[in-house]
mmCIF file of C-alpha atoms in Angstrom:
data_model
loop_
_atom_site.group_PDB
_atom_site.id
_atom_site.type_symbol
_atom_site.label_atom_id
_atom_site.label_comp_id
_atom_site.label_asym_id
_atom_site.label_seq_id
_atom_site.Cartn_x
_atom_site.Cartn_y
_atom_site.Cartn_z
ATOM 1 C CA MET X 9 14.257 -15.859 -12.693
ATOM 2 C CA GLN X 10 12.731 -14.453 -9.516
ATOM 3 C CA ARG X 11 13.909 -17.363 -7.376
ATOM 4 C CA SER X 12 17.472 -17.250 -8.668
ATOM 5 C CA ALA X 13 17.564 -13.494 -8.085
ATOM 6 C CA ALA X 14 16.642 -13.974 -4.457
ATOM 7 C CA MET X 15 19.236 -16.692 -3.955
ATOM 8 C CA ASN X 16 22.026 -14.690 -5.573
ATOM 9 C CA CYS X 17 21.591 -11.890 -3.046
ATOM 10 C CA GLY X 18 20.803 -13.940 0.059
ATOM 11 C CA SER X 19 21.769 -17.104 1.884
ATOM 12 C CA GLY X 20 21.869 -20.527 0.260
ATOM 13 C CA PRO X 21 18.880 -22.878 0.096
ATOM 14 C CA ALA X 22 17.826 -24.687 3.249
ATOM 15 C CA PRO X 23 15.149 -27.304 4.040
ATOM 16 C CA ALA X 24 11.579 -25.992 4.223
ATOM 17 C CA THR X 25 8.793 -27.058 6.577
ATOM 18 C CA MET X 26 5.235 -27.734 5.488
ATOM 19 C CA VAL X 27 2.364 -25.593 6.786
ATOM 20 C CA ARG X 28 -1.342 -26.189 6.177
ATOM 21 C CA CYS X 29 -3.210 -23.177 4.769
ATOM 22 C CA ARG X 30 -5.748 -21.925 7.325
ATOM 23 C CA GLN X 31 -8.328 -21.272 4.588
ATOM 24 C CA CYS X 32 -8.123 -24.030 1.963
ATOM 25 C CA SER X 33 -5.981 -26.574 3.907
ATOM 26 C CA ALA X 34 -3.449 -26.885 1.088
ATOM 27 C CA SER X 35 0.140 -27.740 2.053
ATOM 28 C CA VAL X 36 2.450 -24.733 1.756
ATOM 29 C CA ALA X 37 6.259 -24.854 1.988
ATOM 30 C CA ALA X 38 7.624 -22.438 4.601
ATOM 31 C CA PRO X 39 11.305 -21.497 4.173
ATOM 32 C CA PRO X 40 13.502 -21.448 7.309
ATOM 33 C CA GLY X 41 12.903 -18.363 9.435
ATOM 34 C CA ALA X 42 9.600 -17.409 7.749
ATOM 35 C CA ARG X 43 6.950 -16.150 10.170
ATOM 36 C CA ALA X 44 4.100 -16.454 7.666
ATOM 37 C CA VAL X 45 3.464 -18.101 4.301
ATOM 38 C CA GLN X 46 1.138 -17.223 1.439
ATOM 39 C CA CYS X 47 -0.861 -19.960 -0.237
ATOM 40 C CA MET X 48 -0.478 -20.231 -4.023
ATOM 41 C CA GLN X 49 -4.019 -21.567 -4.382
ATOM 42 C CA CYS X 50 -6.160 -19.128 -2.399
ATOM 43 C CA CYS X 51 -3.599 -16.360 -1.559
ATOM 44 C CA CYS X 52 -4.484 -16.630 2.151
ATOM 45 C CA VAL X 53 -1.668 -15.903 4.621
ATOM 46 C CA THR X 54 -0.992 -18.375 7.440
ATOM 47 C CA ARG X 55 1.308 -17.851 10.411
ATOM 48 C CA VAL X 56 4.090 -20.424 10.695
ATOM 49 C CA GLY X 57 3.925 -22.469 13.895
ATOM 50 C CA GLY X 58 0.868 -20.589 15.184
ATOM 51 C CA GLY X 59 2.889 -19.175 18.062
ATOM 52 C CA GLY X 60 3.671 -15.696 19.284
ATOM 53 C CA ARG X 61 6.094 -13.220 17.847
ATOM 54 C CA GLN X 62 9.774 -13.845 17.521
ATOM 55 C CA HIS X 63 12.050 -11.126 18.810
ATOM 56 C CA GLY X 64 15.370 -12.276 17.422
ATOM 57 C CA ALA X 65 17.273 -10.442 14.709
ATOM 58 C CA MET X 66 15.156 -10.506 11.555
ATOM 59 C CA VAL X 67 17.876 -9.498 9.127
ATOM 60 C CA PRO X 68 20.301 -12.158 7.868
ATOM 61 C CA ALA X 69 24.013 -11.571 7.426
ATOM 62 C CA MET X 70 24.250 -8.508 5.206
ATOM 63 C CA ARG X 71 26.100 -8.236 1.960
ATOM 64 C CA PRO X 72 27.000 -4.776 0.617
ATOM 65 C CA ILE X 73 24.365 -3.368 -1.726
ATOM 66 C CA PRO X 74 26.091 -2.494 -5.036
ATOM 67 C CA GLY X 75 26.494 1.258 -5.398
ATOM 68 C CA PHE X 76 25.580 1.896 -1.760
ATOM 69 C CA GLY X 77 28.855 1.199 -0.039
ATOM 70 C CA GLY X 78 30.975 3.693 1.900
ATOM 71 C CA GLY X 79 29.812 6.950 3.427
ATOM 72 C CA ARG X 80 26.512 7.845 5.014
ATOM 73 C CA GLY X 81 24.198 10.442 3.511
ATOM 74 C CA LYS X 82 22.198 12.356 6.137
ATOM 75 C CA LYS X 83 19.151 11.967 3.931
ATOM 76 C CA ARG X 84 18.493 8.410 2.757
ATOM 77 C CA ALA X 85 15.502 6.699 1.184
ATOM 78 C CA VAL X 86 14.356 3.224 0.194
ATOM 79 C CA LEU X 87 11.600 3.220 -2.433
ATOM 80 C CA VAL X 88 9.854 -0.073 -3.263
ATOM 81 C CA GLY X 89 7.296 -0.529 -6.052
ATOM 82 C CA ILE X 90 5.961 -3.916 -7.133
ATOM 83 C CA LYS X 91 3.601 -4.738 -10.009
ATOM 84 C CA TYR X 92 3.858 -8.546 -9.509
ATOM 85 C CA THR X 93 4.207 -9.141 -13.254
ATOM 86 C CA ASN X 94 4.446 -12.838 -14.167
ATOM 87 C CA THR X 95 3.517 -13.980 -10.652
ATOM 88 C CA ARG X 96 0.406 -15.672 -9.256
ATOM 89 C CA ALA X 97 -0.665 -12.361 -7.725
ATOM 90 C CA CYS X 98 -2.923 -9.917 -9.513
ATOM 91 C CA GLU X 99 -0.783 -7.482 -11.512
ATOM 92 C CA LEU X 100 -1.033 -3.931 -10.171
ATOM 93 C CA ARG X 101 -0.827 -0.773 -12.224
ATOM 94 C CA GLY X 102 0.706 2.201 -10.511
ATOM 95 C CA PRO X 103 3.465 1.116 -8.071
ATOM 96 C CA ILE X 104 6.369 1.726 -10.464
ATOM 97 C CA ASN X 105 5.213 5.254 -11.213
ATOM 98 C CA ASP X 106 4.663 5.814 -7.485
ATOM 99 C CA VAL X 107 8.369 5.220 -6.976
ATOM 100 C CA LYS X 108 9.408 7.460 -9.871
ATOM 101 C CA CYS X 109 7.224 10.315 -8.656
ATOM 102 C CA MET X 110 8.415 9.903 -5.062
ATOM 103 C CA ARG X 111 12.042 9.995 -6.147
ATOM 104 C CA TYR X 112 11.429 13.251 -7.997
ATOM 105 C CA LEU X 113 9.710 14.744 -4.932
ATOM 106 C CA LEU X 114 12.567 13.784 -2.617
ATOM 107 C CA THR X 115 15.375 14.977 -4.869
ATOM 108 C CA GLU X 116 13.750 18.169 -6.157
ATOM 109 C CA HIS X 117 11.803 19.359 -3.100
ATOM 110 C CA PHE X 118 13.652 17.955 -0.100
ATOM 111 C CA GLY X 119 17.300 17.826 -1.149
ATOM 112 C CA PHE X 120 17.851 14.056 -1.248
ATOM 113 C CA ALA X 121 20.849 13.108 -3.381
ATOM 114 C CA ASN X 122 20.164 10.499 -6.077
ATOM 115 C CA ASP X 123 23.100 8.478 -4.751
ATOM 116 C CA TRP X 124 21.245 7.943 -1.466
ATOM 117 C CA VAL X 125 17.877 6.904 -2.877
ATOM 118 C CA LEU X 126 17.751 3.113 -3.182
ATOM 119 C CA ILE X 127 15.079 1.843 -5.575
ATOM 120 C CA LEU X 128 13.701 -1.703 -5.644
ATOM 121 C CA THR X 129 11.162 -2.552 -8.368
ATOM 122 C CA ASP X 130 10.343 -5.580 -10.479
ATOM 123 C CA GLU X 131 11.549 -3.637 -13.532
ATOM 124 C CA GLU X 132 15.124 -3.457 -12.220
ATOM 125 C CA ARG X 133 17.578 -5.705 -14.096
ATOM 126 C CA ASP X 134 20.078 -5.976 -11.235
ATOM 127 C CA PRO X 135 19.041 -9.066 -9.189
ATOM 128 C CA CYS X 136 19.988 -7.202 -5.990
ATOM 129 C CA ARG X 137 17.521 -4.410 -6.853
ATOM 130 C CA GLN X 138 14.583 -6.780 -7.327
ATOM 131 C CA PRO X 139 12.010 -6.340 -4.508
ATOM 132 C CA THR X 140 12.384 -9.839 -3.083
ATOM 133 C CA LYS X 141 11.878 -10.447 0.606
ATOM 134 C CA ASN X 142 15.584 -10.704 1.336
ATOM 135 C CA ASN X 143 16.439 -7.636 -0.722
ATOM 136 C CA ILE X 144 13.760 -5.535 1.012
ATOM 137 C CA ARG X 145 15.092 -6.688 4.383
ATOM 138 C CA MET X 146 18.631 -5.721 3.392
ATOM 139 C CA ALA X 147 17.425 -2.349 2.110
ATOM 140 C CA MET X 148 15.626 -1.616 5.392
ATOM 141 C CA HIS X 149 18.771 -2.528 7.308
ATOM 142 C CA TRP X 150 20.852 -0.254 5.039
ATOM 143 C CA LEU X 151 18.394 2.607 5.625
ATOM 144 C CA VAL X 152 18.754 2.704 9.418
ATOM 145 C CA GLN X 153 22.193 1.204 9.974
ATOM 146 C CA GLY X 154 24.453 3.675 11.768
ATOM 147 C CA CYS X 155 21.768 6.366 11.897
ATOM 148 C CA SER X 156 22.657 9.433 13.949
ATOM 149 C CA SER X 157 21.085 12.704 15.042
ATOM 150 C CA GLY X 158 20.012 14.872 12.124
ATOM 151 C CA ASP X 159 19.305 11.975 9.744
ATOM 152 C CA SER X 160 16.115 12.115 7.662
ATOM 153 C CA LEU X 161 15.026 8.681 6.432
ATOM 154 C CA VAL X 162 12.212 7.693 4.054
ATOM 155 C CA PHE X 163 10.713 4.279 3.378
ATOM 156 C CA GLN X 164 8.115 3.943 0.630
ATOM 157 C CA PHE X 165 6.222 0.807 -0.338
ATOM 158 C CA SER X 166 3.655 0.606 -3.136
ATOM 159 C CA GLY X 167 2.222 -2.832 -3.764
ATOM 160 C CA ALA X 168 0.075 -5.491 -2.140
ATOM 161 C CA GLY X 169 -0.698 -5.895 1.549
ATOM 162 C CA VAL X 170 -2.287 -8.732 3.511
ATOM 163 C CA GLN X 171 -3.478 -9.624 7.004
ATOM 164 C CA VAL X 172 -2.732 -12.649 9.167
ATOM 165 C CA PRO X 173 -4.294 -13.574 12.536
ATOM 166 C CA ASP X 174 -2.338 -12.297 15.535
ATOM 167 C CA CYS X 175 -1.376 -15.066 17.976
ATOM 168 C CA SER X 176 0.355 -12.897 20.597
ATOM 169 C CA GLY X 177 -2.498 -10.728 21.832
ATOM 170 C CA GLU X 178 -0.795 -7.498 20.719
ATOM 171 C CA GLU X 179 -3.209 -6.402 17.988
ATOM 172 C CA ARG X 180 -6.457 -4.756 19.065
ATOM 173 C CA ASP X 181 -8.270 -6.022 15.972
ATOM 174 C CA GLY X 182 -6.709 -9.484 16.257
ATOM 175 C CA MET X 183 -4.873 -9.164 12.933
ATOM 176 C CA ASP X 184 -1.292 -8.448 11.914
ATOM 177 C CA GLU X 185 -0.630 -6.427 8.768
ATOM 178 C CA ALA X 186 2.052 -7.322 6.235
ATOM 179 C CA ILE X 187 3.530 -6.216 2.914
ATOM 180 C CA CYS X 188 4.019 -8.668 0.057
ATOM 181 C CA PRO X 189 7.452 -8.815 -1.598
ATOM 182 C CA LEU X 190 7.807 -10.053 -5.162
ATOM 183 C CA ASP X 191 8.468 -13.605 -3.958
ATOM 184 C CA SER X 192 5.765 -13.597 -1.288
ATOM 185 C CA PHE X 193 4.356 -16.942 -2.440
ATOM 186 C CA GLN X 194 7.778 -18.568 -2.055
ATOM 187 C CA GLN X 195 9.230 -16.692 0.948
ATOM 188 C CA GLY X 196 6.169 -15.298 2.710
ATOM 189 C CA PRO X 197 5.153 -11.678 3.455
ATOM 190 C CA ILE X 198 6.975 -9.270 5.779
ATOM 191 C CA LEU X 199 4.901 -8.795 8.942
ATOM 192 C CA ASP X 200 4.328 -5.495 10.730
ATOM 193 C CA ASP X 201 6.311 -6.560 13.800
ATOM 194 C CA GLU X 202 9.269 -7.394 11.548
ATOM 195 C CA ILE X 203 9.085 -3.962 9.931
ATOM 196 C CA ASN X 204 8.841 -2.289 13.343
ATOM 197 C CA GLN X 205 11.892 -4.167 14.549
ATOM 198 C CA ALA X 206 13.835 -3.379 11.376
ATOM 199 C CA ILE X 207 13.269 0.357 10.844
ATOM 200 C CA VAL X 208 11.506 1.725 13.952
ATOM 201 C CA ARG X 209 13.357 0.315 16.950
ATOM 202 C CA PRO X 210 16.875 1.360 15.730
ATOM 203 C CA LEU X 211 15.961 5.070 15.421
ATOM 204 C CA VAL X 212 18.075 7.029 17.922
ATOM 205 C CA HIS X 213 17.495 10.547 19.265
ATOM 206 C CA GLY X 214 17.422 13.195 16.540
ATOM 207 C CA VAL X 215 16.603 10.756 13.701
ATOM 208 C CA LYS X 216 13.292 11.014 11.859
ATOM 209 C CA LEU X 217 11.725 8.356 9.652
ATOM 210 C CA HIS X 218 8.809 8.917 7.292
ATOM 211 C CA ALA X 219 7.152 5.838 5.810
ATOM 212 C CA ILE X 220 4.640 6.184 2.974
ATOM 213 C CA VAL X 221 2.819 2.932 2.298
ATOM 214 C CA ASP X 222 0.242 2.547 -0.476
ATOM 215 C CA ALA X 223 -1.112 -0.981 -0.007
ATOM 216 C CA CYS X 224 -4.304 -2.576 1.221
ATOM 217 C CA HIS X 225 -4.346 -3.401 4.951
ATOM 218 C CA SER X 226 -1.496 -0.920 5.523
ATOM 219 C CA ALA X 227 -3.071 1.329 8.174
ATOM 220 C CA THR X 228 -0.836 0.085 11.020
ATOM 221 C CA VAL X 229 1.855 -1.730 9.060
ATOM 222 C CA LEU X 230 4.696 -0.190 11.132
ATOM 223 C CA ASP X 231 3.046 -1.211 14.418
ATOM 224 C CA LEU X 232 3.406 2.337 15.772
ATOM 225 C CA PRO X 233 1.696 3.010 19.133
ATOM 226 C CA TYR X 234 -0.403 6.064 18.168
ATOM 227 C CA GLN X 235 -2.713 6.644 15.210
ATOM 228 C CA CYS X 236 -4.200 9.934 14.005
ATOM 229 C CA THR X 237 -7.271 9.643 11.838
ATOM 230 C CA PHE X 238 -10.494 11.478 10.979
ATOM 231 C CA SER X 239 -13.126 10.973 13.656
ATOM 232 C CA LYS X 240 -16.685 10.776 12.327
ATOM 233 C CA GLN X 241 -17.975 11.429 15.825
ATOM 234 C CA TYR X 242 -16.052 14.690 16.326
ATOM 235 C CA GLY X 243 -15.548 15.700 12.678
ATOM 236 C CA CYS X 244 -11.827 16.332 13.068
ATOM 237 C CA LEU X 245 -8.447 14.628 13.338
ATOM 238 C CA ARG X 246 -7.914 12.828 16.631
ATOM 239 C CA TRP X 247 -5.218 10.634 18.143
ATOM 240 C CA ARG X 248 -6.052 7.047 19.016
ATOM 241 C CA ASP X 249 -4.058 4.817 21.353
ATOM 242 C CA GLU X 250 -2.866 1.733 19.459
ATOM 243 C CA ARG X 251 -0.354 0.475 22.015
ATOM 244 C CA PRO X 252 -0.351 -3.340 22.251
ATOM 245 C CA LEU X 253 -2.744 -4.774 24.800
ATOM 246 C CA ASN X 254 -0.024 -7.003 26.256
ATOM 247 C CA GLY X 255 2.297 -4.044 26.953
ATOM 248 C CA ALA X 256 4.874 -4.830 24.259
ATOM 249 C CA PHE X 257 7.058 -1.835 23.385
ATOM 250 C CA LYS X 258 6.693 -0.648 19.786
ATOM 251 C CA GLY X 259 8.496 2.702 19.941
ATOM 252 C CA THR X 260 11.912 3.907 18.851
ATOM 253 C CA SER X 261 15.258 4.249 20.627
ATOM 254 C CA GLY X 262 14.716 7.992 21.007
ATOM 255 C CA GLY X 263 13.986 9.038 17.423
ATOM 256 C CA GLN X 264 10.687 9.728 15.675
ATOM 257 C CA ALA X 265 8.800 7.525 13.204
ATOM 258 C CA VAL X 266 5.771 8.636 11.189
ATOM 259 C CA LEU X 267 3.702 6.427 8.896
ATOM 260 C CA ILE X 268 1.429 7.943 6.258
ATOM 261 C CA SER X 269 -0.917 5.297 4.940
ATOM 262 C CA GLY X 270 -4.644 4.774 4.688
ATOM 263 C CA SER X 271 -7.524 2.696 5.913
ATOM 264 C CA SER X 272 -8.750 0.332 3.232
ATOM 265 C CA ASN X 273 -11.370 -2.306 2.665
ATOM 266 C CA GLY X 274 -8.894 -4.586 0.919
ATOM 267 C CA LYS X 275 -10.742 -4.188 -2.382
ATOM 268 C CA THR X 276 -8.893 -2.694 -5.332
ATOM 269 C CA GLN X 277 -10.502 -0.175 -7.622
ATOM 270 C CA MET X 278 -9.290 -0.691 -11.161
ATOM 271 C CA ASN X 279 -11.763 1.332 -13.217
ATOM 272 C CA MET X 280 -9.544 4.291 -14.119
ATOM 273 C CA MET X 281 -6.666 2.697 -16.016
ATOM 274 C CA PRO X 282 -6.112 3.437 -19.709
ATOM 275 C CA GLY X 283 -2.869 1.465 -19.834
ATOM 276 C CA PRO X 284 -0.371 -0.398 -17.662
ATOM 277 C CA ASP X 285 2.217 2.395 -17.604
ATOM 278 C CA ALA X 286 0.007 5.474 -17.369
ATOM 279 C CA THR X 287 -1.232 5.347 -13.768
ATOM 280 C CA VAL X 288 -0.184 6.257 -10.256
ATOM 281 C CA GLY X 289 -1.566 5.032 -6.917
ATOM 282 C CA ALA X 290 -4.356 7.158 -5.435
ATOM 283 C CA MET X 291 -2.900 7.401 -1.938
ATOM 284 C CA THR X 292 0.604 8.169 -3.209
ATOM 285 C CA HIS X 293 -0.789 10.691 -5.691
ATOM 286 C CA SER X 294 -2.702 12.537 -2.973
ATOM 287 C CA PHE X 295 0.402 12.700 -0.747
ATOM 288 C CA ILE X 296 2.739 14.013 -3.455
ATOM 289 C CA ARG X 297 0.144 16.418 -4.840
ATOM 290 C CA ALA X 298 -0.588 17.854 -1.379
ATOM 291 C CA VAL X 299 3.132 18.436 -0.740
ATOM 292 C CA GLU X 300 3.706 20.003 -4.164
ATOM 293 C CA CYS X 301 0.768 22.381 -3.739
ATOM 294 C CA GLU X 302 1.868 23.517 -0.280
ATOM 295 C CA PRO X 303 5.497 22.591 0.529
ATOM 296 C CA ARG X 304 5.462 24.386 3.898
ATOM 297 C CA THR X 305 2.520 22.671 5.496
ATOM 298 C CA THR X 306 1.708 20.998 8.796
ATOM 299 C CA TYR X 307 0.966 17.320 9.282
ATOM 300 C CA GLY X 308 -2.670 18.103 10.018
ATOM 301 C CA HIS X 309 -3.128 20.195 6.903
ATOM 302 C CA LEU X 310 -1.292 17.558 4.856
ATOM 303 C CA LEU X 311 -3.810 14.888 5.889
ATOM 304 C CA THR X 312 -6.728 17.213 5.233
ATOM 305 C CA SER X 313 -5.389 18.067 1.769
ATOM 306 C CA MET X 314 -4.802 14.407 0.965
ATOM 307 C CA ARG X 315 -8.356 13.599 1.958
ATOM 308 C CA THR X 316 -9.736 16.366 -0.265
ATOM 309 C CA ILE X 317 -7.603 15.311 -3.240
ATOM 310 C CA MET X 318 -8.666 11.674 -2.909
ATOM 311 C CA ARG X 319 -12.351 12.577 -2.661
ATOM 312 C CA ASP X 320 -12.600 15.430 -5.152
ATOM 313 C CA GLY X 321 -9.580 15.088 -7.413
ATOM 314 C CA GLY X 322 -11.144 12.606 -9.795
ATOM 315 C CA GLY X 323 -9.027 10.172 -11.749
ATOM 316 C CA ASN X 324 -6.659 12.635 -13.414
ATOM 317 C CA CYS X 325 -2.997 12.898 -12.445
ATOM 318 C CA ASN X 326 -1.281 16.283 -12.445
ATOM 319 C CA LEU X 327 2.030 15.688 -10.676
ATOM 320 C CA GLN X 328 5.243 17.528 -11.487
ATOM 321 C CA GLY X 329 8.438 16.103 -12.940
ATOM 322 C CA PRO X 330 9.292 13.735 -15.824
ATOM 323 C CA ALA X 331 7.354 10.800 -14.351
ATOM 324 C CA GLY X 332 4.294 12.884 -13.562
ATOM 325 C CA GLY X 333 4.254 14.279 -17.085
ATOM 326 C CA CYS X 334 3.659 10.857 -18.652
ATOM 327 C CA VAL X 335 1.208 9.587 -16.028
ATOM 328 C CA ARG X 336 -2.374 10.324 -17.067
ATOM 329 C CA LYS X 337 -4.641 8.619 -14.550
ATOM 330 C CA VAL X 338 -4.938 7.716 -10.873
ATOM 331 C CA ALA X 339 -5.719 4.127 -9.854
ATOM 332 C CA ASN X 340 -6.753 3.194 -6.341
ATOM 333 C CA PHE X 341 -5.112 -0.231 -6.521
ATOM 334 C CA SER X 342 -4.896 -0.461 -2.721
ATOM 335 C CA GLY X 343 -8.528 0.417 -2.013
ATOM 336 C CA VAL X 344 -7.535 3.207 0.411
ATOM 337 C CA GLU X 345 -10.605 5.057 1.666
ATOM 338 C CA GLU X 346 -9.111 7.558 4.125
ATOM 339 C CA PRO X 347 -5.516 8.788 4.525
ATOM 340 C CA GLN X 348 -4.195 8.548 8.052
ATOM 341 C CA LEU X 349 -1.061 8.954 10.113
ATOM 342 C CA SER X 350 0.607 6.798 12.752
ATOM 343 C CA SER X 351 3.454 7.902 14.992
ATOM 344 C CA ALA X 352 5.855 6.683 17.639
ATOM 345 C CA CYS X 353 4.690 9.577 19.837
ATOM 346 C CA LYS X 354 1.778 12.018 19.865
ATOM 347 C CA PHE X 355 2.358 15.627 18.780
ATOM 348 C CA ASP X 356 0.357 18.703 17.760
ATOM 349 C CA ILE X 357 -0.357 17.867 14.130
ATOM 350 C CA HIS X 358 -1.781 21.344 13.455
ATOM 351 C CA ARG X 359 1.416 23.107 14.502
ATOM 352 C CA GLU X 360 4.172 20.634 13.697
ATOM 353 C CA PRO X 361 5.638 21.528 10.253
ATOM 354 C CA PHE X 362 5.956 18.694 7.777
ATOM 355 C CA CYS X 363 9.433 18.209 6.351
ATOM 356 C CA MET X 364 11.448 15.257 5.107
#
C-alpha cells in the first residue's frame, strides 16, 4: 500500500542501483536520484556514491496537490507527522497529535486559514497526503513556490531522524542530519542539504519561514548558518557560528528562516505512554505550551520557557483545543534534551518578538 501510494503521486519506476550498507555490509537498493539509503536490516543510513553534495534541482516535476490549487495564501503551512505503523521502523507515539495540536495553534492563535494548512500523516487515506518522500518534497515545493514579501510560512516535522557521514567537508561534526519519510527504507531519507535547498534558499526578501522539527538528530536539520543554544559555560543563550567549513552558502535569497528543534542523544524515551493515541511529543508540547501561555513573547523567552516546561513540566499534557483535550501524556520520542534555535542570520533574540 505504501509503495503504490508513492508511485501514484510521483514518477514511474526506474532501475535502482545497489549500495553496500556501511554498518552491516548488506546490499541495499538505491532508487534513482537518492542521495542516501536506509538499510532494512540494521537501519543504518549510507550515502549513495560516497561523493559530495549534489546541487541540482531536488524536486521532480510537480503535479498539483489536490485541494491546494489556485491562489496563494499569505500564511501557509506544511505539517508532517509519521508514526511508521506497519513499517520496519519502530512505531512512534505522538507525531499525529503533534500535527493536530500545531494546526490548532496556527489557525486559532496566528490566523492561518485551514485551506492553507497542508497535512501529511500516515493516517491520511488520500495517497497524495501520505508522508512519502516524494509527497514531502512536493509539499515543501508547494510551501515556498511563488513566495513574496509578507508571506509567513511554517514547516513542521514530527517523526524519526537519522545521521549520515558528510563527504563534502561542510559539517563541523562530520555528520549530515536527515528526516525519515514513511518510505525511508525504500526511497531513503531526506538530507539536511536537500531541505535547505528546498525551503531555505527560495525565501526572498520579506518572507519568513519557521520550521519546528521534533525528531532525533534534528538540531541542524535545515543546515542554517547560525545556531542559538544554552551555553553551560556562560549560563545563557549564545549564538554559535555553524557556517560550513568549505564556505558553501546555506542562507536564503533575502528572507529569514528560523528552525526550532532540539539537541538529542538519539535515544527515545518511551516511559510515559498510556496508549498509542494519548500522547504528544515533548519538544512540540513545550513549544506549543510556551506560545499558549505567553503569545506575545520574544524568541529568547520562548526558548527559556520551552526549556523550563521540558525540565519541570512532567509527563502531563495540558494543551488547548480539541486535540489537546484528548491528549493525556507527553512522550519524548525524539530524545530531545535541550530546545534550541537556528537561523539564517543572527538577531537579538531577547528583543525580537516571536510571531508566525
